[in-house]
mmCIF file of C-alpha atoms and ligand atoms in Angstrom:
data_model
loop_
_atom_site.group_PDB
_atom_site.id
_atom_site.type_symbol
_atom_site.label_atom_id
_atom_site.label_comp_id
_atom_site.label_asym_id
_atom_site.label_seq_id
_atom_site.Cartn_x
_atom_site.Cartn_y
_atom_site.Cartn_z
ATOM 1 C CA MET T 1002 -0.215 -0.093 0.090
ATOM 2 C CA LYS T 1003 0.952 3.755 -0.233
ATOM 3 C CA ALA T 1004 2.152 6.325 2.550
ATOM 4 C CA VAL T 1005 3.644 8.467 3.725
ATOM 5 C CA ILE T 1006 6.282 7.496 5.454
ATOM 6 C CA CYS T 1007 8.233 9.753 8.564
ATOM 7 C CA ARG T 1008 11.685 7.609 8.732
ATOM 8 C CA GLU T 1009 12.865 9.879 11.808
ATOM 9 C CA PHE T 1010 12.554 13.190 12.901
ATOM 10 C CA GLY T 1011 13.326 15.767 11.110
ATOM 11 C CA PRO T 1012 11.577 18.824 8.232
ATOM 12 C CA ARG T 1013 8.462 17.779 7.217
ATOM 13 C CA SER T 1014 10.042 17.911 3.423
ATOM 14 C CA ASP T 1015 11.888 14.456 4.410
ATOM 15 C CA LEU T 1016 9.025 12.609 4.003
ATOM 16 C CA ARG T 1017 8.058 11.037 1.334
ATOM 17 C CA ILE T 1018 5.720 8.566 -0.977
ATOM 18 C CA GLU T 1019 6.357 4.990 -0.142
ATOM 19 C CA GLU T 1020 5.300 1.730 -0.830
ATOM 20 C CA VAL T 1021 4.526 -0.737 2.342
ATOM 21 C CA ALA T 1022 3.372 -4.051 3.325
ATOM 22 C CA ALA T 1023 -0.311 -2.803 5.192
ATOM 23 C CA PRO T 1024 -0.432 -3.830 8.272
ATOM 24 C CA VAL T 1025 -2.735 -6.317 10.341
ATOM 25 C CA PRO T 1026 -4.248 -6.344 13.248
ATOM 26 C CA GLY T 1027 -4.098 -7.641 16.722
ATOM 27 C CA LYS T 1028 -5.805 -8.109 20.060
ATOM 28 C CA GLY T 1029 -8.720 -5.656 20.334
ATOM 29 C CA GLN T 1030 -7.235 -4.324 17.368
ATOM 30 C CA VAL T 1031 -8.695 -2.612 13.494
ATOM 31 C CA THR T 1032 -7.366 -2.706 10.414
ATOM 32 C CA VAL T 1033 -9.223 0.467 8.012
ATOM 33 C CA ARG T 1034 -9.201 0.934 4.698
ATOM 34 C CA VAL T 1035 -9.119 4.956 4.490
ATOM 35 C CA GLU T 1036 -11.089 7.218 2.039
ATOM 36 C CA ALA T 1037 -9.762 10.471 4.087
ATOM 37 C CA CYS T 1038 -8.274 11.505 6.564
ATOM 38 C CA GLY T 1039 -7.665 14.637 8.964
ATOM 39 C CA ILE T 1040 -4.986 16.591 9.352
ATOM 40 C CA ASN T 1041 -3.912 17.984 12.185
ATOM 41 C CA PHE T 1042 -1.578 20.898 13.452
ATOM 42 C CA PHE T 1043 0.238 17.909 15.532
ATOM 43 C CA ASP T 1044 0.347 15.811 12.594
ATOM 44 C CA GLY T 1045 3.506 18.222 11.638
ATOM 45 C CA LEU T 1046 4.360 18.957 15.399
ATOM 46 C CA VAL T 1047 5.182 14.394 16.067
ATOM 47 C CA VAL T 1048 7.117 14.840 11.967
ATOM 48 C CA GLU T 1049 9.666 17.246 13.146
ATOM 49 C CA GLY T 1050 9.303 15.203 16.694
ATOM 50 C CA LYS T 1051 8.273 18.391 19.062
ATOM 51 C CA TYR T 1052 4.738 17.045 20.208
ATOM 52 C CA GLN T 1053 4.784 15.431 23.329
ATOM 53 C CA THR T 1054 4.783 11.968 22.020
ATOM 54 C CA ARG T 1055 7.032 10.331 19.575
ATOM 55 C CA PRO T 1056 6.105 7.496 18.117
ATOM 56 C CA ASP T 1057 8.654 4.829 17.112
ATOM 57 C CA ARG T 1058 10.543 5.399 13.456
ATOM 58 C CA PRO T 1059 9.232 4.411 10.312
ATOM 59 C CA PHE T 1060 5.763 5.626 10.687
ATOM 60 C CA SER T 1061 3.298 7.595 8.602
ATOM 61 C CA PRO T 1062 1.932 10.217 10.422
ATOM 62 C CA GLY T 1063 -2.344 11.260 10.787
ATOM 63 C CA SER T 1064 -4.258 10.700 13.887
ATOM 64 C CA GLU T 1065 -8.067 10.746 12.092
ATOM 65 C CA VAL T 1066 -9.622 8.739 9.822
ATOM 66 C CA ALA T 1067 -12.888 7.661 8.037
ATOM 67 C CA GLY T 1068 -13.164 4.878 5.775
ATOM 68 C CA VAL T 1069 -14.133 1.226 5.765
ATOM 69 C CA ILE T 1070 -12.952 -1.455 8.118
ATOM 70 C CA GLU T 1071 -10.497 -4.082 5.985
ATOM 71 C CA ALA T 1072 -10.177 -6.814 8.524
ATOM 72 C CA VAL T 1073 -10.608 -7.591 12.269
ATOM 73 C CA GLY T 1074 -8.732 -8.883 15.039
ATOM 74 C CA ALA T 1075 -9.310 -11.172 17.879
ATOM 75 C CA ASP T 1076 -10.998 -10.103 21.037
ATOM 76 C CA VAL T 1077 -12.928 -7.168 19.193
ATOM 77 C CA GLU T 1078 -16.199 -7.380 19.099
ATOM 78 C CA GLY T 1079 -19.407 -4.697 17.382
ATOM 79 C CA LEU T 1080 -17.253 -4.651 14.354
ATOM 80 C CA ALA T 1081 -16.633 -6.214 11.361
ATOM 81 C CA PRO T 1082 -15.132 -5.356 7.988
ATOM 82 C CA GLY T 1083 -16.914 -3.342 5.533
ATOM 83 C CA MET T 1084 -18.242 -0.990 8.565
ATOM 84 C CA ARG T 1085 -17.775 2.228 7.211
ATOM 85 C CA VAL T 1086 -15.974 4.047 10.356
ATOM 86 C CA LEU T 1087 -14.283 6.798 11.191
ATOM 87 C CA ALA T 1088 -11.355 6.828 14.286
ATOM 88 C CA PHE T 1089 -8.426 8.460 16.276
ATOM 89 C CA ALA T 1090 -5.978 6.270 15.121
ATOM 90 C CA GLY T 1091 -3.041 8.055 16.381
ATOM 91 C CA PHE T 1092 -0.596 8.162 13.949
ATOM 92 C CA GLY T 1093 -1.059 5.723 10.317
ATOM 93 C CA GLY T 1094 -3.832 8.149 8.745
ATOM 94 C CA TYR T 1095 -1.324 9.305 5.970
ATOM 95 C CA ALA T 1096 -1.867 5.693 4.418
ATOM 96 C CA GLU T 1097 -3.880 3.466 1.981
ATOM 97 C CA VAL T 1098 -4.456 0.739 5.409
ATOM 98 C CA THR T 1099 -4.687 1.750 8.686
ATOM 99 C CA LEU T 1100 -4.180 0.138 12.187
ATOM 100 C CA VAL T 1101 -7.075 1.233 15.202
ATOM 101 C CA GLU T 1102 -7.269 -0.060 18.609
ATOM 102 C CA ALA T 1103 -10.852 -0.882 18.295
ATOM 103 C CA ASP T 1104 -12.524 1.062 20.487
ATOM 104 C CA ARG T 1105 -11.343 4.021 19.148
ATOM 105 C CA VAL T 1106 -13.461 3.631 16.244
ATOM 106 C CA TYR T 1107 -16.768 4.858 16.124
ATOM 107 C CA PRO T 1108 -19.520 3.284 13.131
ATOM 108 C CA ILE T 1109 -20.050 6.869 10.815
ATOM 109 C CA PRO T 1110 -23.910 8.525 10.838
ATOM 110 C CA GLN T 1111 -25.820 7.384 7.982
ATOM 111 C CA SER T 1112 -26.102 11.089 7.279
ATOM 112 C CA MET T 1113 -21.971 11.969 7.494
ATOM 113 C CA ASN T 1114 -19.871 11.176 4.944
ATOM 114 C CA ALA T 1115 -16.061 10.484 4.755
ATOM 115 C CA VAL T 1116 -15.785 13.193 4.337
ATOM 116 C CA GLU T 1117 -16.874 14.811 6.954
ATOM 117 C CA ALA T 1118 -16.355 12.337 9.022
ATOM 118 C CA ALA T 1119 -12.259 12.425 9.261
ATOM 119 C CA ALA T 1120 -13.111 16.217 9.353
ATOM 120 C CA PHE T 1121 -14.871 15.289 12.233
ATOM 121 C CA LEU T 1122 -13.613 13.440 15.042
ATOM 122 C CA ILE T 1123 -11.120 14.861 17.257
ATOM 123 C CA THR T 1124 -11.723 19.418 16.588
ATOM 124 C CA TYR T 1125 -15.245 18.208 18.434
ATOM 125 C CA ALA T 1126 -14.412 15.609 20.285
ATOM 126 C CA THR T 1127 -11.629 18.137 22.452
ATOM 127 C CA SER T 1128 -14.103 20.930 22.486
ATOM 128 C CA HIS T 1129 -16.371 19.212 23.842
ATOM 129 C CA HIS T 1130 -14.393 17.091 26.525
ATOM 130 C CA ALA T 1131 -13.167 20.924 27.428
ATOM 131 C CA LEU T 1132 -15.624 22.734 26.829
ATOM 132 C CA SER T 1133 -17.973 20.382 28.895
ATOM 133 C CA ASP T 1134 -16.236 17.834 31.577
ATOM 134 C CA ARG T 1135 -13.171 20.346 31.720
ATOM 135 C CA ALA T 1136 -14.759 23.949 32.626
ATOM 136 C CA ALA T 1137 -18.617 23.120 33.215
ATOM 137 C CA ILE T 1138 -18.990 25.365 30.496
ATOM 138 C CA LYS T 1139 -22.428 27.124 31.598
ATOM 139 C CA PRO T 1140 -26.166 29.025 29.786
ATOM 140 C CA GLY T 1141 -25.604 32.942 30.301
ATOM 141 C CA GLU T 1142 -21.338 32.221 30.161
ATOM 142 C CA THR T 1143 -18.753 34.311 28.165
ATOM 143 C CA LEU T 1144 -16.659 32.183 26.399
ATOM 144 C CA LEU T 1145 -13.848 33.920 24.156
ATOM 145 C CA VAL T 1146 -12.150 31.268 21.750
ATOM 146 C CA LEU T 1147 -8.603 32.603 20.794
ATOM 147 C CA GLY T 1148 -6.545 30.863 17.105
ATOM 148 C CA ALA T 1149 -11.132 30.909 16.537
ATOM 149 C CA ALA T 1150 -11.247 30.528 13.216
ATOM 150 C CA GLY T 1151 -9.029 27.391 13.188
ATOM 151 C CA GLY T 1152 -9.272 23.511 12.414
ATOM 152 C CA VAL T 1153 -10.384 23.341 17.134
ATOM 153 C CA GLY T 1154 -11.519 26.830 17.645
ATOM 154 C CA LEU T 1155 -14.033 26.551 15.344
ATOM 155 C CA THR T 1156 -15.652 23.656 16.900
ATOM 156 C CA ALA T 1157 -15.911 26.189 19.746
ATOM 157 C CA ILE T 1158 -17.507 28.288 18.560
ATOM 158 C CA GLU T 1159 -19.751 26.530 17.576
ATOM 159 C CA LEU T 1160 -20.182 23.924 20.867
ATOM 160 C CA GLY T 1161 -19.840 27.178 22.504
ATOM 161 C CA LYS T 1162 -23.027 28.359 21.335
ATOM 162 C CA LEU T 1163 -25.183 24.801 21.483
ATOM 163 C CA MET T 1164 -24.275 24.759 24.988
ATOM 164 C CA GLY T 1165 -25.482 28.290 25.789
ATOM 165 C CA ALA T 1166 -22.568 30.358 25.990
ATOM 166 C CA ARG T 1167 -21.985 34.066 24.822
ATOM 167 C CA VAL T 1168 -18.990 33.980 22.341
ATOM 168 C CA ILE T 1169 -16.331 35.905 21.679
ATOM 169 C CA ALA T 1170 -14.085 35.044 18.883
ATOM 170 C CA ALA T 1171 -10.634 35.867 18.729
ATOM 171 C CA ALA T 1172 -8.454 35.315 14.961
ATOM 172 C CA SER T 1173 -5.479 37.338 13.364
ATOM 173 C CA THR T 1174 -7.769 38.544 10.184
ATOM 174 C CA ASP T 1175 -10.827 39.538 9.243
ATOM 175 C CA GLU T 1176 -10.865 37.105 6.494
ATOM 176 C CA LYS T 1177 -10.933 34.320 9.484
ATOM 177 C CA LEU T 1178 -13.608 36.539 11.563
ATOM 178 C CA ALA T 1179 -15.975 36.390 9.218
ATOM 179 C CA LEU T 1180 -15.822 32.576 9.351
ATOM 180 C CA CYS T 1181 -16.516 32.884 12.913
ATOM 181 C CA LYS T 1182 -19.553 35.033 12.605
ATOM 182 C CA GLN T 1183 -20.449 32.267 9.828
ATOM 183 C CA TYR T 1184 -20.684 29.732 12.292
ATOM 184 C CA GLY T 1185 -22.325 31.785 15.428
ATOM 185 C CA ALA T 1186 -19.948 33.773 16.882
ATOM 186 C CA ASP T 1187 -21.672 36.761 18.689
ATOM 187 C CA GLU T 1188 -18.877 38.903 18.747
ATOM 188 C CA THR T 1189 -14.862 39.452 17.267
ATOM 189 C CA ILE T 1190 -11.817 40.521 17.473
ATOM 190 C CA ASN T 1191 -8.896 41.042 16.030
ATOM 191 C CA TYR T 1192 -6.406 40.366 17.701
ATOM 192 C CA SER T 1193 -3.359 41.177 14.626
ATOM 193 C CA THR T 1194 -4.995 45.496 14.901
ATOM 194 C CA GLU T 1195 -6.870 45.278 18.266
ATOM 195 C CA ASP T 1196 -6.427 45.424 21.561
ATOM 196 C CA LEU T 1197 -7.741 41.744 23.080
ATOM 197 C CA ARG T 1198 -7.494 42.701 26.942
ATOM 198 C CA GLN T 1199 -8.741 45.806 25.660
ATOM 199 C CA ARG T 1200 -11.703 45.043 23.444
ATOM 200 C CA VAL T 1201 -13.188 42.019 26.444
ATOM 201 C CA LYS T 1202 -12.650 45.010 28.761
ATOM 202 C CA SER T 1203 -15.648 46.527 26.620
ATOM 203 C CA LEU T 1204 -17.130 43.322 24.980
ATOM 204 C CA THR T 1205 -17.956 42.596 28.469
ATOM 205 C CA GLY T 1206 -18.784 46.617 30.520
ATOM 206 C CA GLU T 1207 -15.491 45.513 32.403
ATOM 207 C CA ARG T 1208 -15.977 42.006 34.090
ATOM 208 C CA GLY T 1209 -14.195 39.643 31.389
ATOM 209 C CA VAL T 1210 -14.444 36.906 30.392
ATOM 210 C CA ASP T 1211 -16.109 33.509 32.511
ATOM 211 C CA VAL T 1212 -14.288 30.773 30.107
ATOM 212 C CA VAL T 1213 -10.990 30.732 27.740
ATOM 213 C CA TYR T 1214 -10.407 28.776 25.217
ATOM 214 C CA ASP T 1215 -6.275 28.960 23.345
ATOM 215 C CA PRO T 1216 -5.058 26.473 21.022
ATOM 216 C CA VAL T 1217 -2.600 29.065 20.076
ATOM 217 C CA GLY T 1218 -0.114 30.476 23.181
ATOM 218 C CA GLY T 1219 2.641 32.617 22.132
ATOM 219 C CA ALA T 1220 1.672 36.714 22.253
ATOM 220 C CA HIS T 1221 -2.114 36.789 23.363
ATOM 221 C CA ALA T 1222 -2.104 34.839 26.591
ATOM 222 C CA GLU T 1223 -1.232 37.112 29.470
ATOM 223 C CA ALA T 1224 -3.289 39.157 27.725
ATOM 224 C CA ALA T 1225 -6.615 36.729 27.717
ATOM 225 C CA VAL T 1226 -5.836 35.508 31.018
ATOM 226 C CA ARG T 1227 -6.125 39.113 32.254
ATOM 227 C CA SER T 1228 -8.852 38.886 31.394
ATOM 228 C CA LEU T 1229 -10.726 36.688 33.337
ATOM 229 C CA ALA T 1230 -13.730 36.979 35.310
ATOM 230 C CA LEU T 1231 -13.680 36.313 38.601
ATOM 231 C CA ASN T 1232 -14.105 32.806 38.917
ATOM 232 C CA GLY T 1233 -13.243 32.185 35.542
ATOM 233 C CA ARG T 1234 -11.364 29.672 33.236
ATOM 234 C CA TYR T 1235 -8.809 29.360 31.275
ATOM 235 C CA LEU T 1236 -8.775 26.088 29.339
ATOM 236 C CA VAL T 1237 -4.887 25.240 27.898
ATOM 237 C CA ILE T 1238 -5.287 23.394 23.910
ATOM 238 C CA GLY T 1239 -1.898 23.885 22.333
ATOM 239 C CA PHE T 1240 0.462 26.228 21.160
ATOM 240 C CA ALA T 1241 0.150 26.663 17.662
ATOM 241 C CA ALA T 1242 2.472 29.924 17.742
ATOM 242 C CA GLY T 1243 5.203 28.007 18.609
ATOM 243 C CA ASP T 1244 5.974 29.546 21.981
ATOM 244 C CA ILE T 1245 4.738 28.044 25.456
ATOM 245 C CA PRO T 1246 3.725 31.344 27.623
ATOM 246 C CA LYS T 1247 4.728 31.442 30.968
ATOM 247 C CA ILE T 1248 1.735 33.362 33.416
ATOM 248 C CA ALA T 1249 2.388 35.092 35.903
ATOM 249 C CA LEU T 1250 0.667 32.808 39.070
ATOM 250 C CA ASN T 1251 -0.543 35.639 40.720
ATOM 251 C CA LEU T 1252 -3.062 36.914 38.034
ATOM 252 C CA LEU T 1253 -5.001 33.688 39.029
ATOM 253 C CA LEU T 1254 -5.275 34.698 42.494
ATOM 254 C CA LEU T 1255 -6.610 37.804 42.357
ATOM 255 C CA LYS T 1256 -9.192 37.092 39.498
ATOM 256 C CA GLN T 1257 -9.789 33.733 42.227
ATOM 257 C CA SER T 1258 -8.908 31.861 38.897
ATOM 258 C CA SER T 1259 -8.039 27.898 37.384
ATOM 259 C CA LEU T 1260 -6.046 27.700 34.713
ATOM 260 C CA ILE T 1261 -6.874 24.411 33.261
ATOM 261 C CA GLY T 1262 -4.842 21.472 30.865
ATOM 262 C CA VAL T 1263 -7.135 19.473 28.062
ATOM 263 C CA PHE T 1264 -5.287 16.475 26.698
ATOM 264 C CA TRP T 1265 -8.050 14.785 24.504
ATOM 265 C CA GLY T 1266 -6.279 11.866 22.660
ATOM 266 C CA ALA T 1267 -4.995 10.934 26.738
ATOM 267 C CA PHE T 1268 -8.661 11.740 28.038
ATOM 268 C CA ALA T 1269 -9.708 9.150 25.373
ATOM 269 C CA ARG T 1270 -7.495 6.595 25.867
ATOM 270 C CA THR T 1271 -8.417 6.528 29.474
ATOM 271 C CA ASN T 1272 -11.654 7.365 29.580
ATOM 272 C CA PRO T 1273 -13.002 5.159 26.448
ATOM 273 C CA GLU T 1274 -16.513 5.149 28.208
ATOM 274 C CA HIS T 1275 -17.014 8.347 29.448
ATOM 275 C CA ASN T 1276 -15.659 10.304 25.585
ATOM 276 C CA ALA T 1277 -18.255 7.368 23.280
ATOM 277 C CA ARG T 1278 -20.484 9.325 25.349
ATOM 278 C CA ASN T 1279 -19.297 12.585 24.223
ATOM 279 C CA MET T 1280 -18.812 11.145 21.179
ATOM 280 C CA ALA T 1281 -22.413 9.706 20.837
ATOM 281 C CA GLN T 1282 -24.066 13.692 21.709
ATOM 282 C CA LEU T 1283 -21.846 15.138 19.309
ATOM 283 C CA PHE T 1284 -23.327 12.678 16.453
ATOM 284 C CA ALA T 1285 -26.999 13.374 17.638
ATOM 285 C CA TRP T 1286 -25.739 17.072 17.570
ATOM 286 C CA PHE T 1287 -24.019 16.267 14.084
ATOM 287 C CA ALA T 1288 -27.157 14.178 12.553
ATOM 288 C CA ASP T 1289 -29.725 17.339 13.880
ATOM 289 C CA GLY T 1290 -28.022 19.510 11.034
ATOM 290 C CA LYS T 1291 -26.618 21.557 15.180
ATOM 291 C CA LEU T 1292 -23.112 20.564 14.057
ATOM 292 C CA LYS T 1293 -21.167 20.805 10.321
ATOM 293 C CA PRO T 1294 -17.967 20.842 9.884
ATOM 294 C CA HIS T 1295 -16.130 23.194 7.698
ATOM 295 C CA ILE T 1296 -13.331 22.015 5.682
ATOM 296 C CA SER T 1297 -11.048 24.605 3.674
ATOM 297 C CA ALA T 1298 -9.517 22.102 1.058
ATOM 298 C CA SER T 1299 -9.344 18.934 0.904
ATOM 299 C CA TYR T 1300 -6.408 17.106 -0.907
ATOM 300 C CA PRO T 1301 -5.288 14.039 -2.582
ATOM 301 C CA LEU T 1302 -3.075 11.797 -0.297
ATOM 302 C CA ASP T 1303 -0.134 12.011 -3.447
ATOM 303 C CA GLN T 1304 0.119 16.738 -2.589
ATOM 304 C CA TYR T 1305 0.288 15.519 1.378
ATOM 305 C CA ASP T 1306 2.920 17.966 1.601
ATOM 306 C CA GLU T 1307 1.279 21.428 0.688
ATOM 307 C CA ALA T 1308 -1.647 20.119 2.766
ATOM 308 C CA LEU T 1309 0.527 20.072 5.190
ATOM 309 C CA ASP T 1310 2.445 23.485 4.765
ATOM 310 C CA LEU T 1311 -1.117 24.453 4.695
ATOM 311 C CA VAL T 1312 -1.803 23.780 8.098
ATOM 312 C CA MET T 1313 1.630 24.414 9.771
ATOM 313 C CA GLU T 1314 1.891 27.707 8.363
ATOM 314 C CA ARG T 1315 -1.240 30.243 9.766
ATOM 315 C CA GLY T 1316 -2.981 29.561 6.157
ATOM 316 C CA ALA T 1317 -5.873 27.037 6.929
ATOM 317 C CA LYS T 1318 -9.838 28.104 7.704
ATOM 318 C CA GLY T 1319 -11.309 24.953 9.441
ATOM 319 C CA LYS T 1320 -10.033 21.508 8.533
ATOM 320 C CA VAL T 1321 -8.060 20.639 5.523
ATOM 321 C CA VAL T 1322 -8.929 16.700 4.848
ATOM 322 C CA LEU T 1323 -6.729 14.292 2.425
ATOM 323 C CA THR T 1324 -8.546 11.616 0.146
ATOM 324 C CA MET T 1325 -6.574 8.717 -0.851
ATOM 325 C CA ASN T 1326 -7.762 7.986 -4.793
ATOM 326 C CA ASN T 1327 -10.482 5.487 -3.366
ATOM 327 C CA THR T 1328 -14.135 5.002 -2.996
ATOM 328 C CA MET T 1329 -15.050 7.900 -0.766
ATOM 329 C CA THR T 1330 -17.006 10.912 -0.683
ATOM 330 C CA GLY T 1331 -21.206 10.551 -1.188
ATOM 331 C CA VAL T 1332 -22.889 9.400 1.755
ATOM 332 C CA ALA T 1333 -22.240 7.277 4.130
ATOM 333 C CA ALA T 1334 -23.939 3.994 3.781
HETATM 334 N N1 LIG L 1633 -5.734 19.397 24.148
HETATM 335 C C1 LIG L 1633 -5.125 18.876 22.972
HETATM 336 O O1 LIG L 1633 -6.794 17.656 22.907
HETATM 337 C C2 LIG L 1633 -5.617 19.021 21.649
HETATM 338 C C3 LIG L 1633 -6.057 19.029 20.986
HETATM 339 C C4 LIG L 1633 -6.251 19.315 19.349
HETATM 340 C C5 LIG L 1633 -4.984 19.699 19.146
HETATM 341 N N2 LIG L 1633 -5.019 20.438 19.910
HETATM 342 C C6 LIG L 1633 -3.510 21.594 19.537
HETATM 343 O O2 LIG L 1633 -4.474 22.284 19.223
HETATM 344 C C7 LIG L 1633 -3.216 23.387 18.163
HETATM 345 C C8 LIG L 1633 -4.290 23.930 16.724
HETATM 346 O O3 LIG L 1633 -4.618 23.066 16.731
HETATM 347 P P1 LIG L 1633 -5.682 23.352 15.433
HETATM 348 O O4 LIG L 1633 -5.887 21.401 14.627
HETATM 349 O O5 LIG L 1633 -6.756 24.082 15.268
HETATM 350 O O6 LIG L 1633 -5.244 23.878 14.010
HETATM 351 P P2 LIG L 1633 -5.080 25.211 12.980
HETATM 352 O O7 LIG L 1633 -6.393 24.928 12.553
HETATM 353 O O8 LIG L 1633 -3.863 25.210 12.887
HETATM 354 O O9 LIG L 1633 -5.403 26.504 14.356
HETATM 355 C C9 LIG L 1633 -4.463 26.996 14.698
HETATM 356 C C10 LIG L 1633 -4.544 28.052 14.402
HETATM 357 O O10 LIG L 1633 -3.204 28.532 15.644
HETATM 358 C C11 LIG L 1633 -3.143 30.328 15.349
HETATM 359 N N3 LIG L 1633 -2.182 30.234 14.731
HETATM 360 C C12 LIG L 1633 -1.426 31.218 15.932
HETATM 361 N N4 LIG L 1633 0.222 31.450 15.160
HETATM 362 C C13 LIG L 1633 0.406 30.558 14.570
HETATM 363 C C14 LIG L 1633 1.140 30.383 14.097
HETATM 364 N N5 LIG L 1633 1.985 30.627 13.815
HETATM 365 N N6 LIG L 1633 1.126 28.960 12.957
HETATM 366 C C15 LIG L 1633 0.212 27.893 13.154
HETATM 367 N N7 LIG L 1633 -1.678 29.027 13.369
HETATM 368 C C16 LIG L 1633 -0.836 30.151 14.746
HETATM 369 C C17 LIG L 1633 -4.268 30.163 13.859
HETATM 370 O O11 LIG L 1633 -4.754 31.292 14.163
HETATM 371 P P3 LIG L 1633 -4.493 33.336 14.109
HETATM 372 O O12 LIG L 1633 -3.995 33.114 12.599
HETATM 373 O O13 LIG L 1633 -5.935 33.528 13.968
HETATM 374 O O14 LIG L 1633 -3.932 33.619 14.795
HETATM 375 C C18 LIG L 1633 -4.659 28.959 13.804
HETATM 376 O O15 LIG L 1633 -6.092 29.443 12.536
HETATM 377 C C19 LIG L 1633 -2.242 23.031 17.798
HETATM 378 O O16 LIG L 1633 -0.820 23.082 18.933
HETATM 379 C C20 LIG L 1633 -2.558 21.305 19.116
HETATM 380 O O17 LIG L 1633 -1.839 20.950 18.875
HETATM 381 C C21 LIG L 1633 -5.370 20.273 21.618
#
C-alpha cells in the first residue's frame, strides 16, 4: 500500500511517499481502508519530534481517519469488515490502510460523508471535552476563543453556542473572523489590529470572560488570562504559535481563577466509555444539523505536503483533509 513515511524526526520536507506492507490487526485491533484523513496541526509537530508523544520510526503521521473496516483482530466485538467508520488512529492515517485500537473506532452516522467524518473527530471531541468536562461551561457565561477560525477553534465556537454561551471569537484576519461569525460568534476581535484585553473589557462591560479557550499560546495568552472574570477558567489547548507562555500565578490568585490543562487524546484512551458518550452526543447534534464541520480544502494523498504546509503555516480555516483516491465521498451507507 501507499503511505507517507517519516523515517526520522526532522523537517516535513523529509517525508516521502513509499510502498509499504499493509498492517495486520492484532488482538483488540482493526484495520481501516482509509478514504479520508483529517490533518491536524500536531501532525507536523510529531514529524518534527516536537510533540509530547514520539512514535517509533518509521511511521506515518495522521491521527484521524474515515473509511471502511478491512479486517478485525481477535477479541473485537461489535465491529466487522465492511463497516464505515471514523477512528482515532494516533498515527498512521496518511496511508491507504491503517491500524486502530477497536475502542477508538466509531460507526459513521448515516448522513455523514467520509470527508466530513475525517474532519469531525479530534476537533469536536476536544472542544466538547474542554468546554463540558473541563470548564463545565454554563448557559449565559461568556467564552473567548483564540485562533477561532482554526480546526479546534471553529468547533469551540459552535459548541460554545450550543451550550448556551455568549461567544467572542478572536483571530488574526478579518476574513477568518467573517467565518467565525458564520459559525455563530456573537462578537469578534482581530488580535492583529486590536488590543485583545481592551476589546474584551469593552465587550463585557469591564467584567471579563468566564472561559478562555486557547489553542494558540504565544503573545496573546497573558492578555487573555488578564481578561478572565472572577472564577474564570482558562483552557490550555495547544501552542500553535510555537511559544509556550509563562504566566505569573498571582494573576490567577487575584481573579480566583483556574488554569485547566486539556489533553483529549489521553482522556479518550483512559476514559473510553465517557468519551464514547461524548461522541454519541456529538453525532446526535450532527444528525440534527446543529454541527457543520468546515472543510476549507481537501487534497489527494500525493499532495500531503501542500496540505500539511497549509495547516502548519497558518493558512487553513477549519479543517484540511487528505483523500486516498479510492471510493470515498458521498453519504455513508
Ligand atoms: N489539547 C488537546 O487535546 C488538543 C487537541 C487537538 C489540537 N490541539 C492543539 O491545538 C492547536 C491548534 O490545532 P488546530 O488543529 O486547530 O490547528 P489550526 O487549524 O492550524 O489552528 C491553529 C490556529 O492558531 C493560530 N496561530 C497563531 N500563530 C500561529 C502560527 N505561528 N502557526 C500556525 N497557527 C498559528 C492560527 O489562527 P490565527 O491566524 O487567527 O492566529 C490558526 O488558525 C495545536 O497546538 C494542537 O496541537 C490540542
